[in-house]
Amino acid sequence: MKGDWGMSRFRLGVARVGERYDAIVVGAGPAGLTAALYLARYNVKTVVVSKDLGGNMAIAPLVDDYPGIPEVPGAKLADMFVNHVKKYGVPIIVGDPVTSVKREGDMWCIETESGRRICAYVVILAIGAEKRKLNVPGEDRFVGKGVSYCATCDGPLFKDKVVAVVGGGNSALTSALYLASIARKVYLIHRRDSFKAFPVYVEKVKSNPKIELVLNSIVTEILGDKKVTGIRVRNVDTGEERVIDVDGVFIEIGSEPPKDFLKSIGLELDEEGYIAVNPDMSTNLPGIFACGDVAGGKYAYRFEQIITAAAEGAIAADAAYKYLLKIRSAKTEESRG
Ligand code: NAP
């Protein structure tokens, strides 16, 4: 369908409008950027608002499962997504997290940390999930002083040093492999003896001479004075504890949804706190859609891959566009009557 879809011609409801768009995409990972791309191609006046650019895709050391683009650094793939959206002139506001989403008249209005206020008929939430914390003594104290949640961001600081990675999923194993290309030695601490990660990574980790597996083990404390000097590790089978000297600890134990923020909007959540979406990525709130890692519920096949996030973003945009067309018809009828 061609041409401006025309919402801006219609009288608004009671919203105290600041900046006004037809659609706001919150989040600029693969889901949000794809939603923005598709909305722009439907000529929907769209803005992207995000705390960062590229989401978890941007911090993936190397992506080798996005079809057609083999072995691409996550940051480069993220740049490609961003440039594709920018080609359509969609504004992308970065570094300003959204703090509230509220209904005002017939629009949804968001507010950001810096006090920016933007209203639109549609909001697509593609905010991903937050890194899970270990919650052990020393973790908070040494963030930025040896404790990290991002190997690509902080890995280069550990050249020829000894580091530990905690976790047994794809993030932990890809981080361990990346860190092994920089650090002198990498301990991979995992609470079981088998991995959730893809076999392709497990094989690479097992055959890397710089990576030592510490299995059936959990980190009980992060040790140090001004910065990290070691970790206390307990074997869950034997109960035996030991200290491993390390300069850094990379915590890669998955992620969690921002439950409190989502509840404050009035969204229906699933048991784990992800947004319950319908097959078209719509939610219990008319005009709010969700896609990517933050989407859950009985219809979501949670796979947390770049390609599935992008696919969900496209579906959310298409459903949002159809929703906008319905609003336009209703408003046309109203203005005639
Ligand atoms: P994940 O798949 O949920 O794995 C989390 C890992 O951390 C699991 O091995 C889990 O142990 C462990 N864990 C969880 N809580 C823990 C705790 N409190 N203490 C110790 N260990 C704990 O998370 P992820 O690795 O961050 O990956 C997130 C998603 O992104 C996944 O869907 C993944 O496939 C995707 N991803 C894909 C790629 C790719 O190359 N395609 C790369 C990175 C991430 P258990 O195994 O015992 O549960």
Coordinates of C-alpha atoms and ligand atoms in Angstrom, one line a residue:
M1 CA 0.0 0.0 0.0
K2 CA 1.4 3.4 -1.0
G3 CA 1.3 6.9 0.5
D4 CA 1.2 8.3 4.0
W5 CA -1.3 6.2 5.8
G6 CA -2.6 9.6 7.1
M7 CA -3.2 9.4 10.8
S8 CA -1.8 12.9 11.3
R9 CA -4.9 14.4 9.6
F10 CA -7.1 13.2 12.4
R11 CA -8.0 15.1 15.5
L12 CA -6.4 13.6 18.5
G13 CA -8.1 12.5 21.7
V14 CA -7.3 14.1 25.0
A15 CA -3.6 13.3 25.0
R16 CA -1.3 16.1 26.1
V17 CA 0.9 15.5 23.2
G18 CA 4.7 16.3 23.2
E19 CA 6.3 14.7 20.2
R20 CA 3.8 12.8 18.2
Y21 CA 4.2 9.8 15.9
D22 CA 2.0 7.0 14.7
A23 CA 4.2 4.3 16.1
I24 CA 6.9 4.1 18.8
V25 CA 9.3 1.2 18.8
V26 CA 10.9 0.8 22.2
G27 CA 14.2 -1.1 21.9
A28 CA 16.8 -1.2 19.1
G29 CA 17.8 -4.8 19.0
P30 CA 17.0 -7.1 16.0
A31 CA 13.3 -7.2 16.9
G32 CA 12.8 -3.5 17.4
L33 CA 14.9 -2.5 14.3
T34 CA 13.1 -4.9 12.1
A35 CA 9.7 -3.7 13.3
A36 CA 10.9 -0.1 12.6
L37 CA 12.0 -1.1 9.1
Y38 CA 8.7 -2.7 8.2
L39 CA 6.7 0.2 9.7
A40 CA 8.8 2.6 7.7
R41 CA 8.1 0.6 4.5
Y42 CA 4.4 0.9 5.3
N43 CA 4.9 4.7 5.5
V44 CA 3.9 4.8 9.1
K45 CA 5.5 7.7 11.0
T46 CA 7.7 5.8 13.4
V47 CA 10.3 6.6 16.0
V48 CA 12.7 4.2 17.8
V49 CA 13.6 4.9 21.4
S50 CA 16.2 2.7 23.1
K51 CA 18.7 2.6 25.9
D52 CA 21.3 1.1 23.5
L53 CA 21.8 0.3 19.8
G54 CA 21.8 -3.3 18.6
G55 CA 20.8 -4.9 22.0
N56 CA 22.4 -8.3 22.7
M57 CA 23.2 -8.7 18.9
A58 CA 25.7 -5.8 19.2
I59 CA 27.7 -7.6 21.9
A60 CA 27.8 -11.0 20.4
P61 CA 31.5 -11.8 19.6
L62 CA 30.7 -13.6 16.3
V63 CA 27.4 -14.4 14.7
D64 CA 27.4 -17.4 12.4
D65 CA 23.7 -18.4 12.3
Y66 CA 22.2 -15.4 10.5
P67 CA 21.5 -16.9 7.1
G68 CA 23.4 -15.3 4.2
I69 CA 25.9 -13.4 6.4
P70 CA 28.3 -15.9 7.8
E71 CA 30.8 -15.2 10.6
V72 CA 29.9 -11.6 11.2
P73 CA 30.8 -9.8 14.4
G74 CA 27.6 -8.9 16.3
A75 CA 28.5 -5.2 16.3
K76 CA 28.8 -5.2 12.5
L77 CA 25.5 -7.0 12.0
A78 CA 23.9 -4.5 14.3
D79 CA 25.3 -1.6 12.3
M80 CA 23.8 -3.2 9.1
F81 CA 20.4 -3.3 10.8
V82 CA 20.7 0.3 12.0
N83 CA 21.8 1.6 8.7
H84 CA 18.9 -0.2 6.9
V85 CA 16.4 1.5 9.3
K86 CA 18.2 4.9 8.8
K87 CA 17.9 4.5 5.1
Y88 CA 14.1 5.0 5.6
G89 CA 14.7 8.2 7.7
V90 CA 13.3 6.7 10.9
P91 CA 14.7 8.7 13.9
I92 CA 16.5 6.5 16.4
I93 CA 16.8 8.0 19.9
V94 CA 19.5 6.2 21.8
G95 CA 20.8 6.3 25.4
D96 CA 17.4 7.4 26.8
P97 CA 15.6 4.5 28.4
V98 CA 11.8 4.5 28.5
T99 CA 10.6 4.8 32.1
S100 CA 6.8 4.7 31.6
V101 CA 4.1 3.8 29.1
K102 CA 0.6 5.3 29.8
R103 CA -2.7 5.5 28.0
E104 CA -3.8 9.1 27.3
G105 CA -7.0 9.5 25.3
D106 CA -6.7 7.4 22.2
M107 CA -2.9 7.3 22.3
W108 CA -0.1 5.7 24.3
C109 CA 2.5 8.1 25.7
I110 CA 6.0 7.2 26.8
E111 CA 8.3 9.1 29.0
T112 CA 12.1 8.6 29.1
E113 CA 14.7 9.0 31.7
S114 CA 15.6 12.4 30.4
G115 CA 12.0 13.6 30.6
R116 CA 11.3 13.3 26.8
R117 CA 7.6 12.6 26.1
I118 CA 6.4 11.0 22.9
C119 CA 2.8 9.8 22.0
A120 CA 1.6 7.4 19.4
Y121 CA -1.3 5.1 18.5
V122 CA 0.9 2.1 18.6
V123 CA 3.8 1.0 20.9
I124 CA 5.9 -2.0 20.0
L125 CA 7.9 -3.2 23.0
A126 CA 11.1 -4.8 21.9
I127 CA 13.1 -4.2 25.0
G128 CA 14.8 -7.6 25.4
A129 CA 15.6 -9.0 28.8
E130 CA 18.0 -8.0 31.5
K131 CA 21.2 -9.9 32.3
R132 CA 20.6 -12.3 35.2
K133 CA 22.9 -11.8 38.2
L134 CA 24.6 -14.5 40.3
N135 CA 23.7 -12.8 43.5
V136 CA 26.9 -13.8 45.4
P137 CA 29.0 -11.7 47.7
G138 CA 31.5 -9.5 45.8
E139 CA 29.5 -9.4 42.6
D140 CA 28.0 -5.9 43.0
R141 CA 31.2 -4.5 44.7
F142 CA 33.5 -5.5 41.8
V143 CA 31.3 -4.5 38.8
G144 CA 33.7 -2.7 36.5
K145 CA 36.6 -3.8 38.7
G146 CA 36.8 -7.3 37.3
V147 CA 33.2 -8.4 37.2
S148 CA 31.6 -8.0 33.8
Y149 CA 28.4 -9.1 31.9
C150 CA 29.8 -8.4 28.4
A151 CA 32.9 -10.2 27.0
T152 CA 33.1 -8.1 23.9
C153 CA 32.9 -4.9 25.8
D154 CA 35.4 -5.7 28.5
G155 CA 37.4 -8.7 27.2
P156 CA 40.2 -6.5 25.6
L157 CA 41.1 -5.3 29.2
F158 CA 42.1 -8.9 30.1
K159 CA 44.9 -9.4 27.5
D160 CA 47.2 -12.2 28.7
K161 CA 45.3 -12.4 32.1
V162 CA 43.3 -15.2 33.7
V163 CA 39.5 -15.0 33.6
A164 CA 36.5 -17.1 34.5
V165 CA 33.2 -17.3 32.6
V166 CA 30.2 -18.5 34.5
G167 CA 27.3 -20.3 32.7
G168 CA 26.6 -23.2 30.3
G169 CA 24.5 -21.6 27.6
N170 CA 25.4 -20.1 24.2
S171 CA 26.4 -16.7 25.8
A172 CA 28.8 -18.3 28.2
L173 CA 30.5 -20.6 25.6
T174 CA 30.8 -17.9 22.9
S175 CA 32.2 -15.5 25.5
A176 CA 34.7 -18.2 26.7
L177 CA 35.8 -18.8 23.1
Y178 CA 36.2 -15.0 22.5
L179 CA 38.1 -14.5 25.7
A180 CA 40.4 -17.4 24.9
S181 CA 41.6 -15.4 21.9
I182 CA 42.7 -12.6 24.3
A183 CA 43.3 -13.9 27.8
R184 CA 46.1 -16.3 28.9
K185 CA 43.6 -18.7 30.4
V186 CA 39.9 -19.1 30.7
Y187 CA 38.0 -21.1 33.4
L188 CA 34.5 -22.1 32.4
I189 CA 32.5 -22.6 35.5
H190 CA 29.2 -24.5 35.0
R191 CA 26.8 -25.9 37.5
R192 CA 26.1 -29.1 35.6
D193 CA 28.3 -31.5 33.5
S194 CA 26.3 -31.0 30.3
F195 CA 25.7 -27.8 28.4
K196 CA 22.6 -26.0 27.1
A197 CA 24.8 -24.4 24.4
F198 CA 24.7 -25.5 20.8
P199 CA 27.0 -28.6 20.1
V200 CA 29.1 -26.5 17.7
Y201 CA 30.2 -24.3 20.6
V202 CA 30.6 -27.2 23.0
E203 CA 33.0 -28.9 20.7
K204 CA 35.1 -25.8 20.1
V205 CA 35.3 -25.1 23.8
K206 CA 36.3 -28.6 24.7
S207 CA 39.1 -28.6 22.1
N208 CA 40.4 -25.1 23.1
P209 CA 43.7 -25.6 25.1
K210 CA 43.2 -22.3 26.8
I211 CA 39.8 -23.2 28.3
E212 CA 39.6 -25.3 31.5
L213 CA 36.2 -26.7 32.3
V214 CA 35.1 -26.6 36.0
L215 CA 31.9 -28.6 35.9
N216 CA 29.3 -29.4 38.5
S217 CA 30.4 -26.3 40.3
I218 CA 29.0 -22.9 41.4
V219 CA 30.7 -19.7 42.3
T220 CA 29.9 -18.8 45.9
E221 CA 31.9 -15.6 46.3
I222 CA 33.9 -13.2 44.2
L223 CA 37.1 -12.2 46.0
G224 CA 39.4 -9.2 45.9
D225 CA 40.5 -6.0 47.6
K226 CA 40.4 -3.1 45.1
K227 CA 39.6 -5.4 42.2
V228 CA 38.9 -9.1 41.6
T229 CA 41.7 -11.5 42.6
G230 CA 39.8 -14.8 42.6
I231 CA 36.5 -16.7 42.9
R232 CA 35.4 -19.2 45.5
V233 CA 34.0 -22.3 43.8
R234 CA 32.0 -25.2 45.3
N235 CA 31.6 -28.6 43.7
V236 CA 27.9 -29.3 44.0
D237 CA 28.4 -33.1 44.1
T238 CA 31.2 -33.3 46.7
G239 CA 30.7 -30.0 48.6
E240 CA 34.4 -29.3 48.2
E241 CA 35.4 -25.7 48.0
R242 CA 38.4 -24.1 46.4
V243 CA 39.7 -20.7 45.4
I244 CA 40.7 -20.1 41.8
D245 CA 42.9 -17.0 41.2
V246 CA 41.5 -14.9 38.4
D247 CA 41.7 -11.3 37.2
G248 CA 38.2 -11.1 35.9
V249 CA 34.8 -12.9 36.0
F250 CA 32.3 -12.8 33.2
I251 CA 28.8 -13.7 34.3
E252 CA 26.7 -15.2 31.4
I253 CA 23.9 -17.0 33.1
G254 CA 21.0 -15.9 31.0
S255 CA 18.5 -13.1 31.4
E256 CA 15.2 -12.1 33.0
P257 CA 12.3 -9.8 31.9
P258 CA 11.9 -6.4 33.6
K259 CA 8.8 -7.6 35.4
D260 CA 8.0 -4.5 37.5
F261 CA 8.3 -2.2 34.5
L262 CA 6.0 -4.4 32.4
K263 CA 3.4 -4.8 35.2
S264 CA 3.4 -1.0 35.7
I265 CA 2.0 -0.7 32.1
G266 CA -0.8 -3.2 32.9
L267 CA 0.5 -5.9 30.5
E268 CA -0.5 -9.5 31.0
L269 CA 2.7 -11.5 31.7
D270 CA 3.4 -15.2 31.6
E271 CA 4.6 -17.3 34.5
E272 CA 8.2 -16.2 34.0
G273 CA 7.3 -12.6 33.6
Y274 CA 7.5 -12.2 29.8
I275 CA 4.8 -10.3 28.0
A276 CA 2.0 -12.7 26.9
V277 CA 1.6 -12.2 23.2
N278 CA -0.9 -13.5 20.7
P279 CA 0.3 -15.1 17.4
D280 CA 0.4 -11.6 15.8
M281 CA 2.5 -10.2 18.7
S282 CA -0.4 -8.2 20.0
T283 CA -0.9 -8.0 23.8
N284 CA -3.9 -7.7 26.2
L285 CA -3.6 -3.9 25.7
P286 CA -5.0 -2.6 22.4
G287 CA -2.2 -0.8 20.5
I288 CA 0.7 -2.4 22.4
F289 CA 2.6 -5.1 20.7
A290 CA 5.7 -7.0 21.9
C291 CA 8.4 -9.0 20.1
G292 CA 11.8 -10.5 20.6
D293 CA 13.2 -11.7 23.9
V294 CA 10.6 -9.9 26.0
A295 CA 7.7 -11.7 24.3
G296 CA 6.3 -14.9 25.9
G297 CA 3.1 -16.6 26.8
K298 CA 1.5 -19.7 25.3
Y299 CA 1.8 -18.7 21.7
A300 CA 5.5 -17.7 21.8
Y301 CA 8.2 -20.2 20.8
R302 CA 11.0 -18.7 22.9
F303 CA 14.2 -19.3 20.9
E304 CA 16.0 -16.0 21.6
Q305 CA 17.9 -15.9 18.3
I306 CA 18.6 -12.9 16.1
I307 CA 16.6 -14.4 13.2
T308 CA 13.5 -15.2 15.3
A309 CA 13.6 -11.7 17.0
A310 CA 13.7 -10.1 13.5
A311 CA 10.9 -12.3 12.3
E312 CA 8.7 -11.4 15.4
G313 CA 9.6 -7.7 14.7
A314 CA 8.2 -8.0 11.2
I315 CA 5.0 -9.7 12.4
A316 CA 4.5 -7.1 15.1
A317 CA 4.9 -4.3 12.5
D318 CA 2.5 -5.9 10.1
A319 CA -0.1 -6.4 12.9
A320 CA 0.4 -2.9 14.2
Y321 CA -0.1 -1.5 10.6
K322 CA -3.4 -3.3 10.3
Y323 CA -4.4 -2.0 13.8
L324 CA -3.6 1.5 12.6
L325 CA -5.7 1.1 9.5
K326 CA -8.6 0.1 11.6
I327 CA -8.2 3.2 13.8
R328 CA -8.1 5.3 10.6
S329 CA -11.3 3.8 9.3
A330 CA -13.0 4.3 12.6
K331 CA -11.9 8.0 12.7
T332 CA -13.0 8.5 9.1
E333 CA -16.5 7.2 10.0
E334 CA -16.5 9.4 13.1
S335 CA -15.6 12.5 11.2
R336 CA -18.3 11.8 8.6
G337 CA -21.0 11.1 11.2
Ligands
NAP1 P1 20.7 -19.5 28.7 O1 20.6 -20.2 27.4 O2 19.4 -19.3 29.5 O3 21.7 -20.2 29.6 C1 22.0 -19.8 30.9 C2 23.0 -20.7 31.5 O4 23.4 -20.2 32.7 C3 22.6 -22.1 31.7 O5 23.6 -23.0 31.3 C4 22.2 -22.2 33.1 O6 22.5 -23.4 33.7 C5 23.2 -21.2 33.7 N1 22.6 -20.6 34.9 C6 21.4 -19.9 35.0 N2 21.2 -19.4 36.3 C7 22.4 -19.7 36.9 C8 22.8 -19.5 38.2 N3 22.1 -18.8 39.1 N4 24.0 -19.9 38.6 C9 24.8 -20.6 37.7 N5 24.4 -20.9 36.5 C10 23.2 -20.5 36.1 O7 21.2 -18.0 28.5 P2 22.3 -17.4 27.5 O8 23.4 -18.3 27.3 O9 22.5 -16.0 28.0 O10 21.5 -17.4 26.1 C11 20.3 -16.6 26.1 C12 19.6 -16.9 24.7 O11 20.4 -16.3 23.7 C13 19.5 -18.4 24.4 O12 18.3 -18.6 23.8 C14 20.7 -18.6 23.5 O13 20.5 -19.7 22.6 C15 20.8 -17.3 22.8 N6 22.1 -17.0 22.3 C16 22.4 -17.5 21.0 C17 23.7 -17.4 20.5 C18 24.0 -18.0 19.2 O14 25.2 -18.1 18.8 N7 23.0 -18.3 18.4 C19 24.7 -16.8 21.3 C20 24.4 -16.3 22.5 C21 23.1 -16.5 23.0 P3 21.6 -24.7 33.3 O15 22.1 -25.2 32.0 O16 21.9 -25.7 34.4 O17 20.2 -24.3 33.2

